[in-house]
Amino acid sequence: MSEPHDPLSAFHLGDISVSESGVSASQRLCTRFADHRGLIELPALAVLFDHCGGIPFHGVHDDPAAATLQARLTMSTHGRADIGDLLAARAEVVMYDDAWGSTSVEIRTGAGDLCCVGTARNVRVGRAPTGATPAAELGLPTPRCADADESVLPEPIPAVLSGRAVVDEIASKMREPGPLTDMLNGRVEVIDGASDRESGIRFRSATEPWMGNMFGTMHGGVIATIAGQAASFAGHLHAGAGQEYSIGDMAIGFYRSPAVDGSEVVVEVTPIKLGRRVSSFEATMTSYDDVLLSRATVDIHYR
């Protein structure tokens, strides 16, 4: 797998095109974005969603010196994209003033099916960009995924294993955590509660410079990817043997952006309410020295 240079090249974003109030972009899905089940889930789409969600608000001000960020993302999914698919994203500012904006985002599969929709809450900030310019500049094509560049999918999960057994195997390194977790330098730990229904997940991710944004701190889409993948493991922890699940909704607020200097960020995921069809979790990200960075609520849908 080739080394990523920034979040856009890492997640194979390209074909970015900007209009007066909107933006479009593409993402080519590869095995490197698959989870521990070999599936493409919401976390793999978060960089595309976040990046497209920020460009239109920045564009309507037409002031390069006034940088903008996302304060919150709200994402809903239905269905699931496949490895090899070419996703198409579109985003447009729907309301804004000098300080705040709301941008609608939708992501469709190559067949034109809507698979993710939501909003980005934009905020204008006083800081000037200090980081490197992303590799996926306007007009550059979406990277193609050569076979030699792809990761190996994890072994199928036996249907007789409970979700707890699967996650325990991943935590003990008896089972592969999936290519996406590997790319995030992720490690999984199980947090045992007073009862099984109170147990959660601790997910550690070692940062790297490629995860950075224009300020040299972690890109919001990467933060959402890490938090979402951690929540996915928590969802599996509470799944029955052979039970299918997917991330249905995620709302994440960004409070501080972590450095990307090799230090570690930690996401702790705890159940809010466990249900037969929908379970809700809270995923809290902190820095290595316990500074609150972000917090997400995630709904897991079971089948």
PDB file of C-alpha atoms in Angstrom:
ATOM      1  CA  MET A   1       0.000   0.000   0.000  1.00  0.00           C
ATOM      2  CA  SER A   2       1.469   3.376  -0.994  1.00  0.00           C
ATOM      3  CA  GLU A   3       2.122   5.856   1.794  1.00  0.00           C
ATOM      4  CA  PRO A   4      -0.597   8.553   2.141  1.00  0.00           C
ATOM      5  CA  HIS A   5       0.435  12.215   2.057  1.00  0.00           C
ATOM      6  CA  ASP A   6      -2.735  13.796   3.472  1.00  0.00           C
ATOM      7  CA  PRO A   7      -6.340  12.764   4.248  1.00  0.00           C
ATOM      8  CA  LEU A   8      -7.468  13.299   0.644  1.00  0.00           C
ATOM      9  CA  SER A   9      -4.827  11.102  -0.940  1.00  0.00           C
ATOM     10  CA  ALA A  10      -5.161   8.563   1.893  1.00  0.00           C
ATOM     11  CA  PHE A  11      -8.897   8.153   1.232  1.00  0.00           C
ATOM     12  CA  HIS A  12      -8.620   8.437  -2.569  1.00  0.00           C
ATOM     13  CA  LEU A  13     -10.510  11.705  -3.040  1.00  0.00           C
ATOM     14  CA  GLY A  14     -10.397  13.585  -6.319  1.00  0.00           C
ATOM     15  CA  ASP A  15     -12.354  15.237  -9.135  1.00  0.00           C
ATOM     16  CA  ILE A  16     -13.115  18.154  -6.827  1.00  0.00           C
ATOM     17  CA  SER A  17     -15.148  20.798  -8.636  1.00  0.00           C
ATOM     18  CA  VAL A  18     -16.386  24.042  -7.061  1.00  0.00           C
ATOM     19  CA  SER A  19     -19.397  26.117  -8.120  1.00  0.00           C
ATOM     20  CA  GLU A  20     -20.741  29.398  -6.725  1.00  0.00           C
ATOM     21  CA  SER A  21     -22.269  27.812  -3.610  1.00  0.00           C
ATOM     22  CA  GLY A  22     -21.424  24.117  -3.844  1.00  0.00           C
ATOM     23  CA  VAL A  23     -18.841  21.443  -4.495  1.00  0.00           C
ATOM     24  CA  SER A  24     -18.671  17.957  -5.953  1.00  0.00           C
ATOM     25  CA  ALA A  25     -16.009  15.299  -5.442  1.00  0.00           C
ATOM     26  CA  SER A  26     -15.403  11.573  -5.852  1.00  0.00           C
ATOM     27  CA  GLN A  27     -13.905   8.787  -3.773  1.00  0.00           C
ATOM     28  CA  ARG A  28     -12.692   5.434  -5.064  1.00  0.00           C
ATOM     29  CA  LEU A  29     -13.284   2.709  -2.487  1.00  0.00           C
ATOM     30  CA  CYS A  30     -10.583   0.096  -1.981  1.00  0.00           C
ATOM     31  CA  THR A  31      -9.956  -2.764   0.408  1.00  0.00           C
ATOM     32  CA  ARG A  32      -7.839  -0.382   2.511  1.00  0.00           C
ATOM     33  CA  PHE A  33     -11.119   1.217   3.719  1.00  0.00           C
ATOM     34  CA  ALA A  34     -12.763  -2.062   4.816  1.00  0.00           C
ATOM     35  CA  ASP A  35     -13.484  -2.780   8.464  1.00  0.00           C
ATOM     36  CA  HIS A  36     -12.814  -5.944  10.471  1.00  0.00           C
ATOM     37  CA  ARG A  37     -15.699  -7.686   8.663  1.00  0.00           C
ATOM     38  CA  GLY A  38     -14.382  -6.749   5.221  1.00  0.00           C
ATOM     39  CA  LEU A  39     -17.196  -4.199   4.746  1.00  0.00           C
ATOM     40  CA  ILE A  40     -17.335  -0.514   3.853  1.00  0.00           C
ATOM     41  CA  GLU A  41     -19.049   1.398   6.647  1.00  0.00           C
ATOM     42  CA  LEU A  42     -19.794   5.030   7.471  1.00  0.00           C
ATOM     43  CA  PRO A  43     -16.297   5.776   8.896  1.00  0.00           C
ATOM     44  CA  ALA A  44     -14.750   5.189   5.465  1.00  0.00           C
ATOM     45  CA  LEU A  45     -16.904   8.016   4.046  1.00  0.00           C
ATOM     46  CA  ALA A  46     -16.182  10.587   6.771  1.00  0.00           C
ATOM     47  CA  VAL A  47     -13.231  12.352   5.116  1.00  0.00           C
ATOM     48  CA  LEU A  48     -15.203  12.802   1.883  1.00  0.00           C
ATOM     49  CA  PHE A  49     -18.222  14.057   3.855  1.00  0.00           C
ATOM     50  CA  ASP A  50     -16.244  16.460   6.041  1.00  0.00           C
ATOM     51  CA  HIS A  51     -14.091  17.883   3.268  1.00  0.00           C
ATOM     52  CA  CYS A  52     -17.012  18.530   0.933  1.00  0.00           C
ATOM     53  CA  GLY A  53     -18.999  19.899   3.871  1.00  0.00           C
ATOM     54  CA  GLY A  54     -16.439  22.648   4.458  1.00  0.00           C
ATOM     55  CA  ILE A  55     -15.584  23.951   1.002  1.00  0.00           C
ATOM     56  CA  PRO A  56     -18.882  25.701   0.063  1.00  0.00           C
ATOM     57  CA  PHE A  57     -19.050  27.846   3.222  1.00  0.00           C
ATOM     58  CA  HIS A  58     -15.439  28.904   2.741  1.00  0.00           C
ATOM     59  CA  GLY A  59     -16.222  29.739  -0.883  1.00  0.00           C
ATOM     60  CA  VAL A  60     -19.199  32.021  -0.293  1.00  0.00           C
ATOM     61  CA  HIS A  61     -17.012  34.420   1.739  1.00  0.00           C
ATOM     62  CA  ASP A  62     -14.374  34.680  -0.994  1.00  0.00           C
ATOM     63  CA  ASP A  63     -11.758  35.601   1.624  1.00  0.00           C
ATOM     64  CA  PRO A  64      -8.735  33.249   1.682  1.00  0.00           C
ATOM     65  CA  ALA A  65      -7.472  34.897   4.872  1.00  0.00           C
ATOM     66  CA  ALA A  66     -10.643  33.897   6.791  1.00  0.00           C
ATOM     67  CA  ALA A  67     -10.354  30.162   7.310  1.00  0.00           C
ATOM     68  CA  THR A  68     -13.363  28.011   8.162  1.00  0.00           C
ATOM     69  CA  LEU A  69     -13.813  24.755  10.028  1.00  0.00           C
ATOM     70  CA  GLN A  70     -16.580  22.298  10.793  1.00  0.00           C
ATOM     71  CA  ALA A  71     -17.925  22.467  14.336  1.00  0.00           C
ATOM     72  CA  ARG A  72     -20.210  19.433  13.924  1.00  0.00           C
ATOM     73  CA  LEU A  73     -21.107  16.733  11.423  1.00  0.00           C
ATOM     74  CA  THR A  74     -24.420  14.862  11.302  1.00  0.00           C
ATOM     75  CA  MET A  75     -24.407  11.809   9.043  1.00  0.00           C
ATOM     76  CA  SER A  76     -27.080   9.226   8.221  1.00  0.00           C
ATOM     77  CA  THR A  77     -26.556   6.140   6.080  1.00  0.00           C
ATOM     78  CA  HIS A  78     -28.828   3.665   4.367  1.00  0.00           C
ATOM     79  CA  GLY A  79     -27.500   0.675   2.527  1.00  0.00           C
ATOM     80  CA  ARG A  80     -23.800   0.189   2.050  1.00  0.00           C
ATOM     81  CA  ALA A  81     -21.294   1.019  -0.668  1.00  0.00           C
ATOM     82  CA  ASP A  82     -19.024  -1.722  -1.984  1.00  0.00           C
ATOM     83  CA  ILE A  83     -15.310  -2.115  -2.445  1.00  0.00           C
ATOM     84  CA  GLY A  84     -14.418  -0.861  -5.917  1.00  0.00           C
ATOM     85  CA  ASP A  85     -17.303   1.618  -6.015  1.00  0.00           C
ATOM     86  CA  LEU A  86     -16.771   5.201  -7.159  1.00  0.00           C
ATOM     87  CA  LEU A  87     -18.662   7.460  -4.789  1.00  0.00           C
ATOM     88  CA  ALA A  88     -19.974  10.861  -5.855  1.00  0.00           C
ATOM     89  CA  ALA A  89     -20.472  13.583  -3.242  1.00  0.00           C
ATOM     90  CA  ARG A  90     -22.265  16.903  -3.586  1.00  0.00           C
ATOM     91  CA  ALA A  91     -22.482  19.667  -0.986  1.00  0.00           C
ATOM     92  CA  GLU A  92     -24.182  23.057  -0.932  1.00  0.00           C
ATOM     93  CA  VAL A  93     -24.502  25.869   1.601  1.00  0.00           C
ATOM     94  CA  VAL A  94     -28.151  26.066   2.620  1.00  0.00           C
ATOM     95  CA  MET A  95     -27.915  28.950   5.136  1.00  0.00           C
ATOM     96  CA  TYR A  96     -25.137  31.166   6.419  1.00  0.00           C
ATOM     97  CA  ASP A  97     -24.046  34.514   7.794  1.00  0.00           C
ATOM     98  CA  ASP A  98     -20.613  36.032   8.383  1.00  0.00           C
ATOM     99  CA  ALA A  99     -19.780  33.658  11.233  1.00  0.00           C
ATOM    100  CA  TRP A 100     -21.790  30.434  10.812  1.00  0.00           C
ATOM    101  CA  GLY A 101     -23.158  28.230   8.084  1.00  0.00           C
ATOM    102  CA  SER A 102     -24.952  24.960   7.450  1.00  0.00           C
ATOM    103  CA  THR A 103     -24.004  22.838   4.463  1.00  0.00           C
ATOM    104  CA  SER A 104     -26.012  19.886   3.184  1.00  0.00           C
ATOM    105  CA  VAL A 105     -24.023  16.881   1.972  1.00  0.00           C
ATOM    106  CA  GLU A 106     -25.086  13.818   0.054  1.00  0.00           C
ATOM    107  CA  ILE A 107     -23.026  10.851  -1.123  1.00  0.00           C
ATOM    108  CA  ARG A 108     -24.172   8.460  -3.837  1.00  0.00           C
ATOM    109  CA  THR A 109     -22.827   5.139  -5.045  1.00  0.00           C
ATOM    110  CA  GLY A 110     -21.645   4.599  -8.609  1.00  0.00           C
ATOM    111  CA  ALA A 111     -25.133   3.308  -9.419  1.00  0.00           C
ATOM    112  CA  GLY A 112     -26.605   6.616  -8.259  1.00  0.00           C
ATOM    113  CA  ASP A 113     -28.123   5.292  -5.025  1.00  0.00           C
ATOM    114  CA  LEU A 114     -28.067   7.698  -2.084  1.00  0.00           C
ATOM    115  CA  CYS A 115     -26.030   6.023   0.674  1.00  0.00           C
ATOM    116  CA  CYS A 116     -25.174   8.906   3.030  1.00  0.00           C
ATOM    117  CA  VAL A 117     -26.813  12.257   3.727  1.00  0.00           C
ATOM    118  CA  GLY A 118     -26.460  14.926   6.384  1.00  0.00           C
ATOM    119  CA  THR A 119     -25.172  18.368   7.313  1.00  0.00           C
ATOM    120  CA  ALA A 120     -21.960  20.084   8.313  1.00  0.00           C
ATOM    121  CA  ARG A 121     -22.123  23.005  10.725  1.00  0.00           C
ATOM    122  CA  ASN A 122     -19.487  25.512   9.603  1.00  0.00           C
ATOM    123  CA  VAL A 123     -17.748  28.197  11.649  1.00  0.00           C
ATOM    124  CA  ARG A 124     -15.470  31.005  10.573  1.00  0.00           C
ATOM    125  CA  VAL A 125     -12.218  31.199  12.549  1.00  0.00           C
ATOM    126  CA  GLY A 126      -9.472  33.783  12.868  1.00  0.00           C
ATOM    127  CA  ARG A 127      -6.537  31.452  12.406  1.00  0.00           C
ATOM    128  CA  ALA A 128      -4.541  31.452   9.191  1.00  0.00           C
ATOM    129  CA  PRO A 129      -3.751  28.136   7.469  1.00  0.00           C
ATOM    130  CA  THR A 130      -0.316  26.806   8.395  1.00  0.00           C
ATOM    131  CA  GLY A 131      -0.318  23.237   7.113  1.00  0.00           C
ATOM    132  CA  ALA A 132       0.622  21.787   3.750  1.00  0.00           C
ATOM    133  CA  THR A 133      -1.663  22.095   0.724  1.00  0.00           C
ATOM    134  CA  PRO A 134      -3.650  18.869   0.161  1.00  0.00           C
ATOM    135  CA  ALA A 135      -2.509  16.701  -2.724  1.00  0.00           C
ATOM    136  CA  ALA A 136      -6.049  16.409  -4.152  1.00  0.00           C
ATOM    137  CA  GLU A 137      -6.241  19.959  -5.480  1.00  0.00           C
ATOM    138  CA  LEU A 138      -9.036  21.097  -7.753  1.00  0.00           C
ATOM    139  CA  GLY A 139      -9.154  19.217 -11.019  1.00  0.00           C
ATOM    140  CA  LEU A 140      -6.927  16.293 -10.039  1.00  0.00           C
ATOM    141  CA  PRO A 141      -8.534  12.953 -10.941  1.00  0.00           C
ATOM    142  CA  THR A 142      -9.698  10.449  -8.361  1.00  0.00           C
ATOM    143  CA  PRO A 143      -6.863   7.955  -7.720  1.00  0.00           C
ATOM    144  CA  ARG A 144      -7.250   4.532  -9.246  1.00  0.00           C
ATOM    145  CA  CYS A 145      -6.693   1.572  -6.971  1.00  0.00           C
ATOM    146  CA  ALA A 146      -4.054  -0.754  -8.382  1.00  0.00           C
ATOM    147  CA  ASP A 147      -4.149  -4.345  -7.149  1.00  0.00           C
ATOM    148  CA  ALA A 148      -0.657  -3.955  -5.711  1.00  0.00           C
ATOM    149  CA  ASP A 149      -1.875  -0.988  -3.668  1.00  0.00           C
ATOM    150  CA  GLU A 150      -4.726  -2.819  -1.976  1.00  0.00           C
ATOM    151  CA  SER A 151      -4.785  -4.329   1.496  1.00  0.00           C
ATOM    152  CA  VAL A 152      -5.814  -7.883   2.280  1.00  0.00           C
ATOM    153  CA  LEU A 153      -9.352  -8.395   3.520  1.00  0.00           C
ATOM    154  CA  PRO A 154      -9.722 -10.043   6.934  1.00  0.00           C
ATOM    155  CA  GLU A 155     -10.761 -13.671   7.250  1.00  0.00           C
ATOM    156  CA  PRO A 156     -14.552 -14.230   7.342  1.00  0.00           C
ATOM    157  CA  ILE A 157     -16.021 -14.263  10.842  1.00  0.00           C
ATOM    158  CA  PRO A 158     -17.582 -17.623  11.784  1.00  0.00           C
ATOM    159  CA  ALA A 159     -21.319 -17.234  12.385  1.00  0.00           C
ATOM    160  CA  VAL A 160     -21.074 -19.209  15.630  1.00  0.00           C
ATOM    161  CA  LEU A 161     -18.977 -16.504  17.315  1.00  0.00           C
ATOM    162  CA  SER A 162     -20.721 -13.941  19.481  1.00  0.00           C
ATOM    163  CA  GLY A 163     -19.867 -10.295  18.988  1.00  0.00           C
ATOM    164  CA  ARG A 164     -18.056 -10.288  22.334  1.00  0.00           C
ATOM    165  CA  ALA A 165     -15.921 -13.248  21.205  1.00  0.00           C
ATOM    166  CA  VAL A 166     -15.024 -11.503  17.929  1.00  0.00           C
ATOM    167  CA  VAL A 167     -13.979  -8.259  19.621  1.00  0.00           C
ATOM    168  CA  ASP A 168     -12.057 -10.169  22.305  1.00  0.00           C
ATOM    169  CA  GLU A 169     -10.099 -11.907  19.540  1.00  0.00           C
ATOM    170  CA  ILE A 170      -9.321  -8.559  17.915  1.00  0.00           C
ATOM    171  CA  ALA A 171      -8.257  -7.045  21.234  1.00  0.00           C
ATOM    172  CA  SER A 172      -5.946  -9.998  21.909  1.00  0.00           C
ATOM    173  CA  LYS A 173      -4.557  -9.838  18.336  1.00  0.00           C
ATOM    174  CA  MET A 174      -5.905 -13.287  17.474  1.00  0.00           C
ATOM    175  CA  ARG A 175      -8.016 -11.718  14.698  1.00  0.00           C
ATOM    176  CA  GLU A 176      -7.136  -8.933  12.266  1.00  0.00           C
ATOM    177  CA  PRO A 177      -8.800  -5.565  13.064  1.00  0.00           C
ATOM    178  CA  GLY A 178      -9.286  -4.730   9.375  1.00  0.00           C
ATOM    179  CA  PRO A 179      -7.391  -2.553   6.879  1.00  0.00           C
ATOM    180  CA  LEU A 180      -9.032   0.718   7.970  1.00  0.00           C
ATOM    181  CA  THR A 181      -8.008   0.201  11.597  1.00  0.00           C
ATOM    182  CA  ASP A 182      -4.500  -0.653  10.417  1.00  0.00           C
ATOM    183  CA  MET A 183      -4.333   2.589   8.433  1.00  0.00           C
ATOM    184  CA  LEU A 184      -5.422   4.494  11.548  1.00  0.00           C
ATOM    185  CA  ASN A 185      -2.743   2.724  13.646  1.00  0.00           C
ATOM    186  CA  GLY A 186      -5.620   1.563  15.811  1.00  0.00           C
ATOM    187  CA  ARG A 187      -5.659  -0.790  18.809  1.00  0.00           C
ATOM    188  CA  VAL A 188      -8.805  -2.184  20.406  1.00  0.00           C
ATOM    189  CA  GLU A 189      -9.384  -2.800  24.117  1.00  0.00           C
ATOM    190  CA  VAL A 190     -12.551  -4.017  25.822  1.00  0.00           C
ATOM    191  CA  ILE A 191     -13.756  -2.009  28.834  1.00  0.00           C
ATOM    192  CA  ASP A 192     -15.665  -4.350  31.139  1.00  0.00           C
ATOM    193  CA  GLY A 193     -18.600  -2.749  32.935  1.00  0.00           C
ATOM    194  CA  ALA A 194     -20.508  -3.868  36.011  1.00  0.00           C
ATOM    195  CA  SER A 195     -22.481  -6.087  33.609  1.00  0.00           C
ATOM    196  CA  ASP A 196     -22.043  -7.178  29.985  1.00  0.00           C
ATOM    197  CA  ARG A 197     -24.617  -4.585  28.929  1.00  0.00           C
ATOM    198  CA  GLU A 198     -22.428  -1.819  30.347  1.00  0.00           C
ATOM    199  CA  SER A 199     -19.222  -2.936  28.635  1.00  0.00           C
ATOM    200  CA  GLY A 200     -17.601  -0.687  26.059  1.00  0.00           C
ATOM    201  CA  ILE A 201     -14.553  -0.139  23.891  1.00  0.00           C
ATOM    202  CA  ARG A 202     -11.323   1.800  24.194  1.00  0.00           C
ATOM    203  CA  PHE A 203      -9.746   2.528  20.798  1.00  0.00           C
ATOM    204  CA  ARG A 204      -6.230   3.949  20.617  1.00  0.00           C
ATOM    205  CA  SER A 205      -4.919   5.576  17.439  1.00  0.00           C
ATOM    206  CA  ALA A 206      -1.337   6.759  16.934  1.00  0.00           C
ATOM    207  CA  THR A 207      -1.378   9.975  14.887  1.00  0.00           C
ATOM    208  CA  GLU A 208       0.711  10.619  11.786  1.00  0.00           C
ATOM    209  CA  PRO A 209       1.403  13.812   9.774  1.00  0.00           C
ATOM    210  CA  TRP A 210      -0.753  12.641   6.834  1.00  0.00           C
ATOM    211  CA  MET A 211      -3.832  12.983   9.095  1.00  0.00           C
ATOM    212  CA  GLY A 212      -3.399  16.767   9.264  1.00  0.00           C
ATOM    213  CA  ASN A 213      -5.523  19.611   7.885  1.00  0.00           C
ATOM    214  CA  MET A 214      -4.548  23.068   6.626  1.00  0.00           C
ATOM    215  CA  PHE A 215      -3.730  24.103  10.211  1.00  0.00           C
ATOM    216  CA  GLY A 216      -1.385  21.186  10.762  1.00  0.00           C
ATOM    217  CA  THR A 217      -3.753  19.497  13.230  1.00  0.00           C
ATOM    218  CA  MET A 218      -6.015  16.503  12.643  1.00  0.00           C
ATOM    219  CA  HIS A 219      -8.536  16.755   9.793  1.00  0.00           C
ATOM    220  CA  GLY A 220     -12.134  16.601  11.049  1.00  0.00           C
ATOM    221  CA  GLY A 221     -12.908  13.738   8.708  1.00  0.00           C
ATOM    222  CA  VAL A 222     -10.097  11.672  10.212  1.00  0.00           C
ATOM    223  CA  ILE A 223     -11.395  12.439  13.719  1.00  0.00           C
ATOM    224  CA  ALA A 224     -14.843  11.217  12.622  1.00  0.00           C
ATOM    225  CA  THR A 225     -13.327   8.120  11.004  1.00  0.00           C
ATOM    226  CA  ILE A 226     -11.523   7.171  14.217  1.00  0.00           C
ATOM    227  CA  ALA A 227     -14.578   7.806  16.419  1.00  0.00           C
ATOM    228  CA  GLY A 228     -16.888   5.964  14.030  1.00  0.00           C
ATOM    229  CA  GLN A 229     -14.647   2.913  13.768  1.00  0.00           C
ATOM    230  CA  ALA A 230     -14.360   2.759  17.553  1.00  0.00           C
ATOM    231  CA  ALA A 231     -18.166   2.848  17.799  1.00  0.00           C
ATOM    232  CA  SER A 232     -18.423   0.071  15.217  1.00  0.00           C
ATOM    233  CA  PHE A 233     -16.382  -2.218  17.462  1.00  0.00           C
ATOM    234  CA  ALA A 234     -18.674  -1.309  20.365  1.00  0.00           C
ATOM    235  CA  GLY A 235     -21.681  -2.166  18.247  1.00  0.00           C
ATOM    236  CA  HIS A 236     -20.188  -5.547  17.405  1.00  0.00           C
ATOM    237  CA  LEU A 237     -19.360  -6.151  21.067  1.00  0.00           C
ATOM    238  CA  HIS A 238     -23.097  -6.212  21.810  1.00  0.00           C
ATOM    239  CA  ALA A 239     -24.167  -8.214  18.738  1.00  0.00           C
ATOM    240  CA  GLY A 240     -25.363 -11.796  18.889  1.00  0.00           C
ATOM    241  CA  ALA A 241     -23.636 -14.678  17.154  1.00  0.00           C
ATOM    242  CA  GLY A 242     -23.758 -14.155  13.391  1.00  0.00           C
ATOM    243  CA  GLN A 243     -25.865 -10.995  13.779  1.00  0.00           C
ATOM    244  CA  GLU A 244     -25.414  -8.326  11.119  1.00  0.00           C
ATOM    245  CA  TYR A 245     -25.168  -4.654  12.024  1.00  0.00           C
ATOM    246  CA  SER A 246     -24.370  -1.295  10.459  1.00  0.00           C
ATOM    247  CA  ILE A 247     -23.805   2.280  11.603  1.00  0.00           C
ATOM    248  CA  GLY A 248     -27.034   4.124  10.893  1.00  0.00           C
ATOM    249  CA  ASP A 249     -26.354   7.590  12.295  1.00  0.00           C
ATOM    250  CA  MET A 250     -23.454   9.555  13.724  1.00  0.00           C
ATOM    251  CA  ALA A 251     -23.398  13.111  15.076  1.00  0.00           C
ATOM    252  CA  ILE A 252     -19.979  14.362  16.144  1.00  0.00           C
ATOM    253  CA  GLY A 253     -18.896  17.660  17.675  1.00  0.00           C
ATOM    254  CA  PHE A 254     -15.315  18.891  17.312  1.00  0.00           C
ATOM    255  CA  TYR A 255     -13.953  20.730  20.361  1.00  0.00           C
ATOM    256  CA  ARG A 256     -10.195  20.707  19.860  1.00  0.00           C
ATOM    257  CA  SER A 257      -8.142  19.270  17.031  1.00  0.00           C
ATOM    258  CA  PRO A 258      -5.299  16.989  18.123  1.00  0.00           C
ATOM    259  CA  ALA A 259      -1.718  17.273  16.979  1.00  0.00           C
ATOM    260  CA  VAL A 260      -0.531  14.782  14.358  1.00  0.00           C
ATOM    261  CA  ASP A 261       2.970  14.359  15.746  1.00  0.00           C
ATOM    262  CA  GLY A 262       2.909  10.671  16.608  1.00  0.00           C
ATOM    263  CA  SER A 263       1.098  11.105  19.912  1.00  0.00           C
ATOM    264  CA  GLU A 264      -1.930   8.980  20.665  1.00  0.00           C
ATOM    265  CA  VAL A 265      -5.630   9.815  20.725  1.00  0.00           C
ATOM    266  CA  VAL A 266      -8.004   7.629  22.723  1.00  0.00           C
ATOM    267  CA  VAL A 267     -11.708   7.010  22.057  1.00  0.00           C
ATOM    268  CA  GLU A 268     -13.828   5.482  24.798  1.00  0.00           C
ATOM    269  CA  VAL A 269     -17.207   4.167  23.665  1.00  0.00           C
ATOM    270  CA  THR A 270     -19.943   3.400  26.189  1.00  0.00           C
ATOM    271  CA  PRO A 271     -23.553   2.275  25.695  1.00  0.00           C
ATOM    272  CA  ILE A 272     -26.305   4.842  26.074  1.00  0.00           C
ATOM    273  CA  LYS A 273     -29.126   2.368  25.447  1.00  0.00           C
ATOM    274  CA  LEU A 274     -29.010  -1.151  24.051  1.00  0.00           C
ATOM    275  CA  GLY A 275     -31.973  -2.318  22.007  1.00  0.00           C
ATOM    276  CA  ARG A 276     -32.993  -5.245  19.847  1.00  0.00           C
ATOM    277  CA  ARG A 277     -32.936  -3.248  16.596  1.00  0.00           C
ATOM    278  CA  VAL A 278     -31.107  -0.020  17.520  1.00  0.00           C
ATOM    279  CA  SER A 279     -28.402   0.590  20.111  1.00  0.00           C
ATOM    280  CA  SER A 280     -26.959   4.013  20.881  1.00  0.00           C
ATOM    281  CA  PHE A 281     -23.416   4.724  22.012  1.00  0.00           C
ATOM    282  CA  GLU A 282     -21.361   7.705  23.108  1.00  0.00           C
ATOM    283  CA  ALA A 283     -17.820   7.948  21.756  1.00  0.00           C
ATOM    284  CA  THR A 284     -15.513  10.416  23.519  1.00  0.00           C
ATOM    285  CA  MET A 285     -12.083  11.244  22.100  1.00  0.00           C
ATOM    286  CA  THR A 286      -9.325  12.602  24.330  1.00  0.00           C
ATOM    287  CA  SER A 287      -5.651  13.330  23.837  1.00  0.00           C
ATOM    288  CA  TYR A 288      -2.875  11.349  25.505  1.00  0.00           C
ATOM    289  CA  ASP A 289      -2.978  13.918  28.366  1.00  0.00           C
ATOM    290  CA  ASP A 290      -6.796  13.691  28.790  1.00  0.00           C
ATOM    291  CA  VAL A 291      -7.818  16.863  26.903  1.00  0.00           C
ATOM    292  CA  LEU A 292     -11.349  16.503  25.478  1.00  0.00           C
ATOM    293  CA  LEU A 293     -11.149  16.576  21.672  1.00  0.00           C
ATOM    294  CA  SER A 294     -14.535  15.422  20.350  1.00  0.00           C
ATOM    295  CA  ARG A 295     -17.694  13.585  21.322  1.00  0.00           C
ATOM    296  CA  ALA A 296     -20.049  11.608  19.117  1.00  0.00           C
ATOM    297  CA  THR A 297     -23.344   9.796  19.474  1.00  0.00           C
ATOM    298  CA  VAL A 298     -23.669   6.777  17.217  1.00  0.00           C
ATOM    299  CA  ASP A 299     -26.670   4.578  16.461  1.00  0.00           C
ATOM    300  CA  ILE A 300     -26.007   0.963  15.484  1.00  0.00           C
ATOM    301  CA  HIS A 301     -28.730  -0.845  13.524  1.00  0.00           C
ATOM    302  CA  TYR A 302     -29.034  -4.632  13.989  1.00  0.00           C
ATOM    303  CA  ARG A 303     -30.647  -7.138  11.654  1.00  0.00           C
TER     304      ARG A 303
END
